[in-house]
Tab-separated table of C-alpha atoms in Angstrom:
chain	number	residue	atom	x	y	z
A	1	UNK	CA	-4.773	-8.615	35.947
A	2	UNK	CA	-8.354	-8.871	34.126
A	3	UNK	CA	-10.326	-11.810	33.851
A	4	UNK	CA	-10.192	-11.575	29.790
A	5	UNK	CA	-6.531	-10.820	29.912
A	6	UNK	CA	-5.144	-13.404	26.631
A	7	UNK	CA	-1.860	-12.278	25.785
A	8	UNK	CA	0.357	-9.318	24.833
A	9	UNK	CA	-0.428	-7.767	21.282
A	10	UNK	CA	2.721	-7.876	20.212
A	11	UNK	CA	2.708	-11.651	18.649
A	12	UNK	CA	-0.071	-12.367	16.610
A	13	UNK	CA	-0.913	-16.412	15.293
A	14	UNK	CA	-0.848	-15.567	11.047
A	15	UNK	CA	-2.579	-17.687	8.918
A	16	UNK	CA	-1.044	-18.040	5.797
A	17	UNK	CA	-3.430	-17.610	2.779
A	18	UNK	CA	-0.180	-16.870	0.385
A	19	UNK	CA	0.023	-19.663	-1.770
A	20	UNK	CA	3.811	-20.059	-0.727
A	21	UNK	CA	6.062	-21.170	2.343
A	22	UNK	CA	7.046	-18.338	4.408
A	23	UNK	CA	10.726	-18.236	5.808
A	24	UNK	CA	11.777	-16.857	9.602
A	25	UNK	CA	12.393	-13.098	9.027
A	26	UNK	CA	9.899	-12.889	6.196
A	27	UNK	CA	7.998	-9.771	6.032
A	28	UNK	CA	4.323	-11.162	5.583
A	29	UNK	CA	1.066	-8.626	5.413
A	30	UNK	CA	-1.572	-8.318	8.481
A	31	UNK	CA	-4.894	-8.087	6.760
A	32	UNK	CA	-4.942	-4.434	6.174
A	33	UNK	CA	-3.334	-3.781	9.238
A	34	UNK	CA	0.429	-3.323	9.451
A	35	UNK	CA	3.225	-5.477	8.054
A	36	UNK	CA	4.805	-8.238	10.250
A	37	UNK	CA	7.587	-10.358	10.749
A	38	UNK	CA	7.549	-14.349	10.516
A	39	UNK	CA	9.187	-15.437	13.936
A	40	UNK	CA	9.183	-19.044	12.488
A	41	UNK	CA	8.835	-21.106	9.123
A	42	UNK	CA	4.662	-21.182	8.065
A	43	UNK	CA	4.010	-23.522	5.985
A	44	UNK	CA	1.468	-22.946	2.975
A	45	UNK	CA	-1.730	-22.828	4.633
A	46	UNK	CA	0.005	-23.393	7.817
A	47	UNK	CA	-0.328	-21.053	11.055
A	48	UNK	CA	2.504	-19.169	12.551
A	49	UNK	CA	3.981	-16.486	14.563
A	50	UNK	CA	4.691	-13.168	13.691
A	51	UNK	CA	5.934	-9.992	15.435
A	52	UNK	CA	3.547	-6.882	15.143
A	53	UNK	CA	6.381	-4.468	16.798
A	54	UNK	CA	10.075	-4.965	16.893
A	55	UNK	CA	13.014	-3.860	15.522
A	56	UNK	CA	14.559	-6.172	12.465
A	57	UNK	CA	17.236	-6.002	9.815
A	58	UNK	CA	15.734	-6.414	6.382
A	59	UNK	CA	17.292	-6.128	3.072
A	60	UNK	CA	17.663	-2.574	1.298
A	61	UNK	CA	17.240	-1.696	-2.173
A	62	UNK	CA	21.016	-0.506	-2.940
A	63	UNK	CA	20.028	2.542	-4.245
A	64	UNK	CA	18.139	4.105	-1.430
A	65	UNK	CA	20.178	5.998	1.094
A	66	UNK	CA	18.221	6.363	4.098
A	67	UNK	CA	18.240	8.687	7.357
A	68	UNK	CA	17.150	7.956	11.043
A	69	UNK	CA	13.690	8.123	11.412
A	70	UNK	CA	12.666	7.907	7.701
A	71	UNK	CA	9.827	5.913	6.845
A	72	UNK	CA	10.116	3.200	4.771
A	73	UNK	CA	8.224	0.836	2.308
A	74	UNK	CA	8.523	-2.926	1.397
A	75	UNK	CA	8.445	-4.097	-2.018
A	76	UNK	CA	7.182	-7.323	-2.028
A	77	UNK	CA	8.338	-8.115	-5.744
A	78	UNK	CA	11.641	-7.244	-5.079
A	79	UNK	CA	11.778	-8.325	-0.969
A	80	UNK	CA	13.384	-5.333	-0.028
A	81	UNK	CA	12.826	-2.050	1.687
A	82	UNK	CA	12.758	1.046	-0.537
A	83	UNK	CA	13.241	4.536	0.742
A	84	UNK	CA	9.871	6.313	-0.998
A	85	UNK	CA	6.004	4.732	-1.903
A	86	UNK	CA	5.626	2.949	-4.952
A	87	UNK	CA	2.717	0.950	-6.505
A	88	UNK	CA	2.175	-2.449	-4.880
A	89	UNK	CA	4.548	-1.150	-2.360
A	90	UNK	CA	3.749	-1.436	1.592
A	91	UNK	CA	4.607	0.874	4.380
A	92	UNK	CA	6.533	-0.919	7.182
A	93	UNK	CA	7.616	1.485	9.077
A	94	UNK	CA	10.678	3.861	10.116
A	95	UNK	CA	14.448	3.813	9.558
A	96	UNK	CA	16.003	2.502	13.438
A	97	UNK	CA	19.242	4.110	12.152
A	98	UNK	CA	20.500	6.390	8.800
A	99	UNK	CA	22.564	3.604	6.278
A	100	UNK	CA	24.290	5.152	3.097
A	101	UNK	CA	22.796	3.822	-0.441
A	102	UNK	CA	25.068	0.999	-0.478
A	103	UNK	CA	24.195	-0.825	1.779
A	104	UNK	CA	22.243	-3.559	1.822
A	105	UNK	CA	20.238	-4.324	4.920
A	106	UNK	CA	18.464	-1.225	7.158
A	107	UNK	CA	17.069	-2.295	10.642
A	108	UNK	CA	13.223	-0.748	10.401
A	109	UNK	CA	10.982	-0.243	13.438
A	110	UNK	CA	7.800	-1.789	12.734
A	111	UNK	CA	4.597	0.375	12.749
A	112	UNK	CA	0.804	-0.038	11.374
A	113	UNK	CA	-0.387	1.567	7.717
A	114	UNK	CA	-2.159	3.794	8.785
A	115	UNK	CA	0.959	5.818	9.885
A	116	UNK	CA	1.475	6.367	6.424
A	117	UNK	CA	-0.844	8.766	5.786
A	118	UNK	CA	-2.102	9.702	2.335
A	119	UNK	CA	-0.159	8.552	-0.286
A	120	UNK	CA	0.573	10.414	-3.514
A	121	UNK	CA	1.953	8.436	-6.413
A	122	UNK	CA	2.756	9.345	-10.591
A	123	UNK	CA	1.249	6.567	-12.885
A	124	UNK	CA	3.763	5.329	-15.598
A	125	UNK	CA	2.734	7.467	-19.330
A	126	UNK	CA	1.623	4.582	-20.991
A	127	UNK	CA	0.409	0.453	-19.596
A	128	UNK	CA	-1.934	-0.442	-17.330
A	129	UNK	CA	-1.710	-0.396	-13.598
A	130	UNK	CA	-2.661	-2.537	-10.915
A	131	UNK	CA	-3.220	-1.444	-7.279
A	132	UNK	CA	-3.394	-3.505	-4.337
A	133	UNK	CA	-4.372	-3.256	-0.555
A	134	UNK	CA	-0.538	-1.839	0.157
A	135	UNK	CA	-1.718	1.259	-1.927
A	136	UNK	CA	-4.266	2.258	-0.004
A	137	UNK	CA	-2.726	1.283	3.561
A	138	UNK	CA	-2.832	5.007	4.717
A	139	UNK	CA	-6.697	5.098	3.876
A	140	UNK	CA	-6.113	7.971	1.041
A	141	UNK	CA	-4.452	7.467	-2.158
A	142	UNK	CA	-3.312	10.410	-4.902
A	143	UNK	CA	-3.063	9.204	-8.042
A	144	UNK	CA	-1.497	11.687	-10.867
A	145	UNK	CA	-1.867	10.847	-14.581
A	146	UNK	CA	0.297	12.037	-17.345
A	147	UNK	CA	-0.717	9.095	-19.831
A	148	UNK	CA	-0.078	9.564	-23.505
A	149	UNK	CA	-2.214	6.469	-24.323
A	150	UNK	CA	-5.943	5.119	-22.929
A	151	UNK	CA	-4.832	3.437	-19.479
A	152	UNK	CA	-6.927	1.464	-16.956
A	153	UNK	CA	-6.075	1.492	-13.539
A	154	UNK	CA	-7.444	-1.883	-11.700
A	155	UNK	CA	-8.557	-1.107	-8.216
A	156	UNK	CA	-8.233	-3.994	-5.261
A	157	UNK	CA	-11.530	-4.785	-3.730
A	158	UNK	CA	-12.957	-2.640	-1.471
A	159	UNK	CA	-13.563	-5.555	1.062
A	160	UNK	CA	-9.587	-5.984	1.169
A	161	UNK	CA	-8.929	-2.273	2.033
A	162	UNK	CA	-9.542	-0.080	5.348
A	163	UNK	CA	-13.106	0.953	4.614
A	164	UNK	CA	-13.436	4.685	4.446
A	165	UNK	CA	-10.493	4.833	1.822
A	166	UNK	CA	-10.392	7.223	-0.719
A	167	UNK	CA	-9.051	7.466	-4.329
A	168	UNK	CA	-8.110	11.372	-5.903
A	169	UNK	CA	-7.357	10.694	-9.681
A	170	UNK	CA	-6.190	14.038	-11.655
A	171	UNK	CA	-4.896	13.684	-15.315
A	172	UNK	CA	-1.893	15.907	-16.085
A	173	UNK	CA	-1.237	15.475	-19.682
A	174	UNK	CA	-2.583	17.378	-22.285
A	175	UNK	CA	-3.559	13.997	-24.096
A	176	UNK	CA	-6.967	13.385	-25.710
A	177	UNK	CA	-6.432	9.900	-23.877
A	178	UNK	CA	-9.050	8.160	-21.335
A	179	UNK	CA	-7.841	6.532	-17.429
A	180	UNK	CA	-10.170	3.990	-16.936
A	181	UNK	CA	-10.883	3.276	-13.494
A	182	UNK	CA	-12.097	-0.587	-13.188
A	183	UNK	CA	-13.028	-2.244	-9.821
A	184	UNK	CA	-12.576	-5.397	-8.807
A	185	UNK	CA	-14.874	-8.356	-10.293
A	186	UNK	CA	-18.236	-7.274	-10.118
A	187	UNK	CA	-18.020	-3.928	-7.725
A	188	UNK	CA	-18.782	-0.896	-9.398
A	189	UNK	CA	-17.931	2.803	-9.166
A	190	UNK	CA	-20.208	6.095	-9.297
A	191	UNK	CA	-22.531	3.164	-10.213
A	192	UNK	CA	-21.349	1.889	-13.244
A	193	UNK	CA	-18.842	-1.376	-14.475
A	194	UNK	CA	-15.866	1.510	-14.968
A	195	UNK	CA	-15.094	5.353	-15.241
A	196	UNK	CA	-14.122	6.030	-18.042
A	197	UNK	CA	-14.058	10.220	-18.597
A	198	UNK	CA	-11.216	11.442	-16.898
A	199	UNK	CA	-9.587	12.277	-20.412
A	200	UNK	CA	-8.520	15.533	-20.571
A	201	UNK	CA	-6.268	18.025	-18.745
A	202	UNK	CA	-6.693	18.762	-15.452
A	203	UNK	CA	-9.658	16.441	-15.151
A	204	UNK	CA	-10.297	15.318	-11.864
A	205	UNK	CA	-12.191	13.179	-9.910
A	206	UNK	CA	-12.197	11.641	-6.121
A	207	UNK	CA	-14.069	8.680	-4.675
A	208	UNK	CA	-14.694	6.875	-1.242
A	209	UNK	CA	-15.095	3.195	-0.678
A	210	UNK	CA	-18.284	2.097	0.949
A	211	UNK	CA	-17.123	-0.697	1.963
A	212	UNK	CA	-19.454	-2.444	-1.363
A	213	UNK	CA	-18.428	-0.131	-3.611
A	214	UNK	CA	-16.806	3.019	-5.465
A	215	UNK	CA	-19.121	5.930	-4.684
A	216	UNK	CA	-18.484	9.106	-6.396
A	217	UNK	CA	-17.896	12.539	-4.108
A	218	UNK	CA	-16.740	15.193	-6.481
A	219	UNK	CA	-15.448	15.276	-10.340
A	220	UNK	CA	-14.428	18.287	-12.934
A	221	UNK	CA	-14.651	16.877	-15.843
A	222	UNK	CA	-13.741	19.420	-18.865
């Protein structure tokens, strides 16, 4: 065995930066890594176990049906695994075996974010939304926007998400009606506090964190 063997990778020690207690069997997130499961109780700002790979029963949103080998997501405001992405929603991996709608728990095979791939998602018509590192897990995220009403969009840092990641925002309603795209605190995007003139049909635009900020690749803006 090598000299600088530690340990298998399948346990890592998870420091928990929550604000909260964390249960055994809690789903908690790896930095922008993967979900993982507490083996033990972690206290707030404790340090604990938790399983990178596995297979575990988790609760089901009872209105999901889901087959064998499906990938799933975790809501974190609801605790429970959902059958297709969602804002604020985290991949955690695939379905271990198919369970009809009603039921309650699903036993999900583990894997990191980046299996997700891109991720497409439809903004709701009207409020503002909030992102967060669970959005942009697969490194791309789609957004579509069919608002009726000005929106902002709040983006997560871009020190809390894979760096590399990339953000496709195409309006799809014929509203006279701006998405404003505002960073976190004081990071900016195409250079500038927000962007502001996607407000039209069809009006596009696509950006790629630089790890410091929102930089602009390509827009058509009517």
């Amino acid at each position: 065995m090598a000299k600088n063997y530690i340990k298998p990778g399948d346990v890592v020690d998870w420091a928990n930066g929550t604000g909260a207690a964390v249960l055994s069997g809690d789903p908690v997130v790896i930095g922008n890594q993967q979900m993982g499961i507490a083996l033990v109780g972690i206290a707030t700002t404790g340090t604990g176990s938790v399983a990178k790979e596995g297979i575990f029963l988790l609760p089901k949103n009872t209105s999901d049906a889901v087959v064998q080998g499906q990938k799933l997501w975790w809501d974190a405001a609801a605790t429970e695994v959902i059958n297709a992405p969602a804002i604020n929603a985290y991949f955690i991996g695939y379905a271990d075996q198919a369970e009809l709608a009603a039921t309650a728990t699903v036993l999900v095979d583990l894997e990191e974010f980046n299996e997700e791939g891109p991720r497409a998602l439809t903004l709701s018509a009207t409020g503002a939304q909030t992102l967060n590192v669970g959005d942009f897990g697969g490194g791309d995220l789609i957004l579509f926007a069919p608002n009726t009403a000005a929106q902002t969009v709040n983006l997560p840092s871009v020190a809390a998400i894979p760096p590399g990641s990339k953000l496709f925002v195409r309006k799809t309603s014929a509203d006279a009606q701006a998405v404003t795209l505002d960073p976190a605190a004081s990071e900016t995007i195409a250079g500038g506090a927000t962007f502001a003139t996607i407000d039209a049909a069809n009006d596009l635009a696509q950006f790629v964190s630089t790890g410091a900020a929102w930089a602009l690749m390509h827009s058509i803006i009517a």
